XYZ file of C-alpha atoms in Angstrom:
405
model
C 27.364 -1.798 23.825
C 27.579 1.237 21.661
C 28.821 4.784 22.160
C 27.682 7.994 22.204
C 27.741 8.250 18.828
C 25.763 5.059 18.382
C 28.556 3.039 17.354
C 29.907 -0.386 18.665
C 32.363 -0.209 21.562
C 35.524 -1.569 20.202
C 37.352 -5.182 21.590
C 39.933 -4.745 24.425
C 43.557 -4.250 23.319
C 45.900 -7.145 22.662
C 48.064 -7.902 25.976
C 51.431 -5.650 25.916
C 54.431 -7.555 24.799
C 57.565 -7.319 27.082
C 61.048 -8.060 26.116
C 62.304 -10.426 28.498
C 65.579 -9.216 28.776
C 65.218 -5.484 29.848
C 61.668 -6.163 31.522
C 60.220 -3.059 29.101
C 57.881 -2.883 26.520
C 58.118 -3.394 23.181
C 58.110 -0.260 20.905
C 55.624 -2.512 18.665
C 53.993 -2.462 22.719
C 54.085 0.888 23.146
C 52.576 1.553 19.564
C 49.659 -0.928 19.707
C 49.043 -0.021 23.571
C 49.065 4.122 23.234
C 45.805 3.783 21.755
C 43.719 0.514 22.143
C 42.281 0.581 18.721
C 44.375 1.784 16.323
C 44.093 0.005 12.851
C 42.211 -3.446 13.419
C 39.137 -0.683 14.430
C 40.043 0.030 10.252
C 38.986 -3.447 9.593
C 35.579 -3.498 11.242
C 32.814 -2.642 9.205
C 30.733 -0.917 11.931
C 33.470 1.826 12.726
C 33.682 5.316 10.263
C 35.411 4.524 6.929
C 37.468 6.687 4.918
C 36.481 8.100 1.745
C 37.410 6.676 -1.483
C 41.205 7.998 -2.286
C 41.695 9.375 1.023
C 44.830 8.043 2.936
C 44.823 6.294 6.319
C 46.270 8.696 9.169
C 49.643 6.505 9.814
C 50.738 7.316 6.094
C 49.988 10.515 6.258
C 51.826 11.095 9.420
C 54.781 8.434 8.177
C 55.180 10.996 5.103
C 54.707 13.860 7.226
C 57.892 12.690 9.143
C 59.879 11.602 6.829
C 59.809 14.852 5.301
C 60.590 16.498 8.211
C 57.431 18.255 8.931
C 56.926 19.325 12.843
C 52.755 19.433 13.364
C 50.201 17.875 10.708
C 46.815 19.876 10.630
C 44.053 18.250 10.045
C 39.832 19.489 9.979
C 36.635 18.948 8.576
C 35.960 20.705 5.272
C 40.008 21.899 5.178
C 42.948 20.230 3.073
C 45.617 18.478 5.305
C 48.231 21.369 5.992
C 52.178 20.559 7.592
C 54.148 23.374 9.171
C 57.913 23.303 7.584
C 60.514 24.918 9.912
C 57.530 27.121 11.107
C 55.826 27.427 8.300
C 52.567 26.577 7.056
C 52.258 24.621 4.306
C 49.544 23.161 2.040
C 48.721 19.413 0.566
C 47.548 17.807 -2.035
C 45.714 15.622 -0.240
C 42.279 15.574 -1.165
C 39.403 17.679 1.171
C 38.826 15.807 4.713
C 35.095 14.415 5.003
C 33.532 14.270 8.347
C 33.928 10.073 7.638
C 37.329 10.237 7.133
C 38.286 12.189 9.727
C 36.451 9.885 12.089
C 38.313 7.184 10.408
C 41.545 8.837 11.673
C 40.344 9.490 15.215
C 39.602 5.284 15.727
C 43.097 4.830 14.083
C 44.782 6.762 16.981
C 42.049 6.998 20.100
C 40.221 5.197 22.403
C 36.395 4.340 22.417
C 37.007 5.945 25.980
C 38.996 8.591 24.761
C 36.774 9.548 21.592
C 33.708 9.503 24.120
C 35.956 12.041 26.318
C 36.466 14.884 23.247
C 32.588 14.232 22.563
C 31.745 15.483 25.528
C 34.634 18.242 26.457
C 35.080 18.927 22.630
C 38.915 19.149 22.861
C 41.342 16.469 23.833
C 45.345 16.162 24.847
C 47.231 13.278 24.281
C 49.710 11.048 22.851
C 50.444 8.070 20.330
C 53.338 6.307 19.181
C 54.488 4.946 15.985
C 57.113 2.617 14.917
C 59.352 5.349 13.886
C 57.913 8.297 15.400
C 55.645 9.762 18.380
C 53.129 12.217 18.205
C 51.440 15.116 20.770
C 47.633 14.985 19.708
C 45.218 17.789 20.314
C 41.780 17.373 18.914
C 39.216 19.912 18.941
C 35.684 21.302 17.686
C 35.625 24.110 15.269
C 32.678 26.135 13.238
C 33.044 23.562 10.222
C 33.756 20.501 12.709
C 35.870 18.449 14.401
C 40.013 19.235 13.804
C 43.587 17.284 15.002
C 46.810 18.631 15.575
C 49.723 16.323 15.808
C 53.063 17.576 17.066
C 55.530 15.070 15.553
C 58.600 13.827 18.071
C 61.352 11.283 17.194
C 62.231 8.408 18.880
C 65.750 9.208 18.962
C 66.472 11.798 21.750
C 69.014 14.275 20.052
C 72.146 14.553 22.613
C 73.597 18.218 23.296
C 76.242 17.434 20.414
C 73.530 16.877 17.703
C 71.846 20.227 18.841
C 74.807 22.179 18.505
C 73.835 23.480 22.287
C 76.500 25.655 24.176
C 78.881 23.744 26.668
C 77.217 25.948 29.375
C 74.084 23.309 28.882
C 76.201 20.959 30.827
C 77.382 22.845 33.567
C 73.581 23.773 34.464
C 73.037 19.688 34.183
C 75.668 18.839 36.520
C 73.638 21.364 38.696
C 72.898 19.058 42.138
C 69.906 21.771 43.486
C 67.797 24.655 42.318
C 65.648 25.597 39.700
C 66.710 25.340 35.894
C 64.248 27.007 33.622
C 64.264 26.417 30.047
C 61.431 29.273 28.230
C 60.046 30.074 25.098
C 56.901 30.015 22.666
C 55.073 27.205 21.659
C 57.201 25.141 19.177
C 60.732 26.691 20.101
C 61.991 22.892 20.501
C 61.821 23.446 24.608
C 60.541 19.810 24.781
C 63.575 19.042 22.661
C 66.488 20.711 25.025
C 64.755 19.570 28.005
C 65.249 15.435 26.780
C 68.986 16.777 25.579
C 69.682 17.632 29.043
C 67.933 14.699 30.629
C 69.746 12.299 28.342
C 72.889 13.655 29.327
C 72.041 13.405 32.735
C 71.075 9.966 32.588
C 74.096 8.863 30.589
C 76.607 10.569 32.849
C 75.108 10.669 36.672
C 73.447 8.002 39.130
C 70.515 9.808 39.379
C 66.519 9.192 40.506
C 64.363 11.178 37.852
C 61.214 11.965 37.881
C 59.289 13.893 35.175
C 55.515 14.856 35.419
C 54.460 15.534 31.830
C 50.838 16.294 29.833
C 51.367 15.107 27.693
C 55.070 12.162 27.689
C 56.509 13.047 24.585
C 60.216 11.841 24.626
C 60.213 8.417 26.024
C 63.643 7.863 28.150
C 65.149 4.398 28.961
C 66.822 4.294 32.713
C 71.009 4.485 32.263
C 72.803 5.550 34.859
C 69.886 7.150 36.213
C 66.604 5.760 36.918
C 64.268 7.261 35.348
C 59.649 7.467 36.079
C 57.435 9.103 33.561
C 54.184 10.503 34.901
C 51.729 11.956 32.447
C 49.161 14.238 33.613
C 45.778 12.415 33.518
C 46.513 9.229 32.863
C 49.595 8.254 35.488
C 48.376 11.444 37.814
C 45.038 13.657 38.084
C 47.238 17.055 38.470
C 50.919 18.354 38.267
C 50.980 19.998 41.625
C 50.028 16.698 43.278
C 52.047 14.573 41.302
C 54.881 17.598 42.232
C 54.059 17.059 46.026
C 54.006 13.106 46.159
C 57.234 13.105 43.792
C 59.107 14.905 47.220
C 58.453 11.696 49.205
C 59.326 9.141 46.262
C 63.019 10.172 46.801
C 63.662 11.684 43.386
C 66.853 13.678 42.860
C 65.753 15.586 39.577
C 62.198 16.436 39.059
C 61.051 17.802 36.118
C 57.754 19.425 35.350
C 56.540 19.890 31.773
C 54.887 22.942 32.554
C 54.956 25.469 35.610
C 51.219 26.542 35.198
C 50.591 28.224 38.271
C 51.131 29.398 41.830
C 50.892 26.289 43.765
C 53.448 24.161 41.398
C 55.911 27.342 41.891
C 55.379 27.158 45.403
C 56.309 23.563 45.560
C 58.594 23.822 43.001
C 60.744 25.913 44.881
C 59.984 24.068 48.082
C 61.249 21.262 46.277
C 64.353 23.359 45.131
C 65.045 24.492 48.589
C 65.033 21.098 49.896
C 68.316 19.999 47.953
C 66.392 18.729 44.257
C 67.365 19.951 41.214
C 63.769 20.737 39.598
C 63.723 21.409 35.552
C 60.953 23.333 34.605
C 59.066 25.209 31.661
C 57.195 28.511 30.837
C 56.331 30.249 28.285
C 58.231 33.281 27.648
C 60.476 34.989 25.714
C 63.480 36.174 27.391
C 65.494 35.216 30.851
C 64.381 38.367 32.931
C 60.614 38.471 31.620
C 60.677 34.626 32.834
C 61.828 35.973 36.731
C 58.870 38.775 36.165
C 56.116 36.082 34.923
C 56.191 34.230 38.263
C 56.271 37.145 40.261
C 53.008 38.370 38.685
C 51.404 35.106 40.656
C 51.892 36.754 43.552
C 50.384 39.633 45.624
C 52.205 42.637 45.402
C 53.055 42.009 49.329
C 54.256 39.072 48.663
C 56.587 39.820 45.778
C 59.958 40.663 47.801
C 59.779 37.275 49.713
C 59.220 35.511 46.266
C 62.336 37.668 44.580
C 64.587 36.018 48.132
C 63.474 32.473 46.991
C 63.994 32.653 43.879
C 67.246 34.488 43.678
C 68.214 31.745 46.427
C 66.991 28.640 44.242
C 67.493 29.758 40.738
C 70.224 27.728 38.852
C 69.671 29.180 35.207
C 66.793 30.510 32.390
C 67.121 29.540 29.367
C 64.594 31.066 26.612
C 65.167 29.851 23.145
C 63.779 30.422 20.002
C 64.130 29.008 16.585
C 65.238 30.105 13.376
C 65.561 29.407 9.537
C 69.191 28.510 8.531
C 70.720 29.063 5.061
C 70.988 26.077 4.402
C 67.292 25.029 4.437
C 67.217 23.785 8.556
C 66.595 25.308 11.915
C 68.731 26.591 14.685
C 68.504 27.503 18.436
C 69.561 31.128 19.428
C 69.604 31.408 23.412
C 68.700 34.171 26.170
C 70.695 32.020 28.997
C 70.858 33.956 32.603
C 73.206 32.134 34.842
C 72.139 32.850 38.550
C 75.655 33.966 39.616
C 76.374 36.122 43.186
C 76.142 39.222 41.223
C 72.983 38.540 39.483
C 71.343 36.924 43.278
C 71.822 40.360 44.622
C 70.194 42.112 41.728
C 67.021 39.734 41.844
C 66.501 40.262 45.627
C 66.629 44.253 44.448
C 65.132 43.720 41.285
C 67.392 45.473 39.232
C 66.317 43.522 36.255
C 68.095 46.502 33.470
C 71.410 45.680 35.430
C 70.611 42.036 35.115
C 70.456 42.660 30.945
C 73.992 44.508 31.326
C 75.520 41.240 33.263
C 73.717 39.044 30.327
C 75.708 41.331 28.343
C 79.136 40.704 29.648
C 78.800 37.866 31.212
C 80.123 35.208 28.385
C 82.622 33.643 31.001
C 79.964 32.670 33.093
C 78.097 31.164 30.073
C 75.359 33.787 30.024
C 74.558 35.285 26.231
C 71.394 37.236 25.590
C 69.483 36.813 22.292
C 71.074 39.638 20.001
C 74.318 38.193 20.667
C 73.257 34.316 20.178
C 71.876 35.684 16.679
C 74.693 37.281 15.908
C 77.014 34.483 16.503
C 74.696 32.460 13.956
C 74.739 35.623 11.598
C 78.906 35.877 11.574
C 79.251 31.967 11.182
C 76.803 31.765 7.902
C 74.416 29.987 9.380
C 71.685 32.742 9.452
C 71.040 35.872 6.989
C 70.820 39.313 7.955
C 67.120 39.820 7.807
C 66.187 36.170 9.591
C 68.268 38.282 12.514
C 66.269 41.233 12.632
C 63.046 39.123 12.382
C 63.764 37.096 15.118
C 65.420 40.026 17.165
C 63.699 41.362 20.543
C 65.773 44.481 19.891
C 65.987 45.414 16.158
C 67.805 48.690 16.969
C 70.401 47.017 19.071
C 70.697 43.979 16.573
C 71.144 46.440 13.496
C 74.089 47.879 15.042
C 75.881 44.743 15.726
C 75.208 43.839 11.992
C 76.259 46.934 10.792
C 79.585 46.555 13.520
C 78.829 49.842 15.021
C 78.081 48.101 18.732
């Protein structure tokens, strides 16, 4: 049998290995089995081969990591670029021929899943290393086919090793509600969310769920038990996966990604209904996140959704990312904490009052982004113009910096 691209289908994947003392598999498992042909497709002379003096995919990725790099972009026609602490950067790899690219593809896909992108032209998924995992996108372009690879370590960073404010906790030990953690792509979201799961699982007896697209940090039941669901491979679609997760007695829930109406409908059902539902979005600040959902709704329906949510809100967290002096990256927050005060002024939405509570509202945990910034400004970790970059308000932040607020 051959595919679409009149190649030979490649042999089934070696049986998963399971260690027989924990009953899970392998990470050598987990690496062969996250794509079923991987490098033996390499050693068959009827698959694409690389060029001569190009590298295979695993050691560019393996340097790529080791370096510290976040996302490795690869195309057709274009040198291999890595973004450094949000930064493009470029390679000396040589030029990537349409062979070699192909090459990379069977290192990482499936016959099944390289038949999939050849027919939608774009593809989301996952694979897993021996030191590393990856988020893979790969999609058609005007010179051809590219890859994107979001790179994710094994080891799940605890709160401590992310520097995150003790309020992280308190929003953990939450037992109900919604807990919102926002930002742009690549603000580490994915990276606070498995902080505060890990915690959770190390310190409560707790049934979690998540429903991901794609898994990215793999979690090992503790205290808690914990089931990974990834969208389109585990389950067709989050909101259905949301709605069957009520009835497989979870106590946390957490959705990678609230995309639309129906999973914030459930999502707050869910909420209402005494779980503790973690959650993501894409904005860029605590109050826009409360105004994003609304805008799902009908303008009739808008006061009833500002009730529910000021009733099932726990927290927002929007984060962002920054360069430090000393060559890293840090987290600056925009945490609301849904306190009595800040419940009434939802149900009114009084969101300008809401800013002034963010404001003054440290003992309750709550910081807004100017401050968080500042903090990492007065303790050296940030200079004065990666603050007024990465400010919302520049006016506001120049002031602080200048110690006129």
């Amino acid at each position: 049998m051959t595919n679409s691209m009149g190649l030979p289908l490649p042999p089934p994947p070696p049986p998963p290995s399971v260690d027989p003392t924990t009953g899970h598999l392998t990470t050598q498992s987990v690496a062969n089995n996250s794509s079923s042909s991987k490098t033996r497709i390499q050693e068959s002379s009827n698959y694409p081969k690389r060029s001569s003096g190009q590298p295979s995919l695993e050691y560019i990725v393996r340097k790529a990591f080791e370096s510290g790099f976040s996302d490795i972009h690869l195309g057709v026609g274009e040198v291999p670029r890595m973004r450094d602490r949000g930064e493009m950067m470029l390679t000396d790899y040589p030029k990537t021929d349409h062979n070699t690219f192909m090459s990379w593809l069977y290192e990482i896909l499936s016959n099944k899943e390289i038949q999939k992108f050849q027919q939608e032209l774009e593809f989301d998924g996952a694979t897993q290393y021996e030191f590393a995992r990856a988020r893979v996108n790969v999609f058609n372009t005007l010179k051809g086919h590219a890859l994107v690879m979001r790179l994710i370590p094994l080891k799940i960073l605890s709160m401590e090793d992310l520097g995150l404010p003790p309020v992280f906790r308190d929003i953990s030990d939450a037992h109900k509600g919604i807990v919102l953690v926002t930002g742009p792509t690549g603000s580490g979201k994915s990276t606070t969310m498995a902080a505060m799961v890990d915690y959770i699982n190390n310190e409560h007896a707790k049934h979690i769920i998540t429903i991901e697209d794609p898994i990215e940090f793999v979690h090992r039941s503790r205290r808690s038990l914990i089931k990974q669901r990834e969208v389109g491979i585990n389950t067709h679609k989050f909101d259905s996966a949301l709605k069957a997760a009520l009835r497989e007695d979870p106590d946390i829930i957490l959705i990678g990604e609230m995309r639309d109406r129906e999973t914030v409908n459930t999502a707050l059902k869910a909420a209402q209904t005494g779980h503790l539902v973690m959650g993501t979005l894409h904005t860029n600040s605590a109050i826009k996140t409360i105004e994003r959902i609304l805008t799902l709704y009908n303008a009739d329906e808008q006061d009833a959704m500002r009730v529910a949510i000021a009733e099932s809100l726990v927290a927002v967290i929007a984060q962002g990312l920054c360069r430090t002096t000393d060559g890293k990256r840090a987290a600056y927050h925009d945490i609301l904490i849904n306190t009595e005060t800040v419940k009434d002024y939802i149900r009114q939405g009084k969101y300008e009052e809401i800013h002034n509570l963010m404001q003054d509202g440290e003992f309750d945990g709550m910081i807004t982004t100017n401050h968080s910034l500042f903090k990492l400004y007065e303790n050296g970790r940030i200079t004065e113009e990666t603050a007024l970059e990465c400010s919302p308000s520049k006016n506001e932040i120049a002031m602080m910096l200048r110690g006129r607020y």
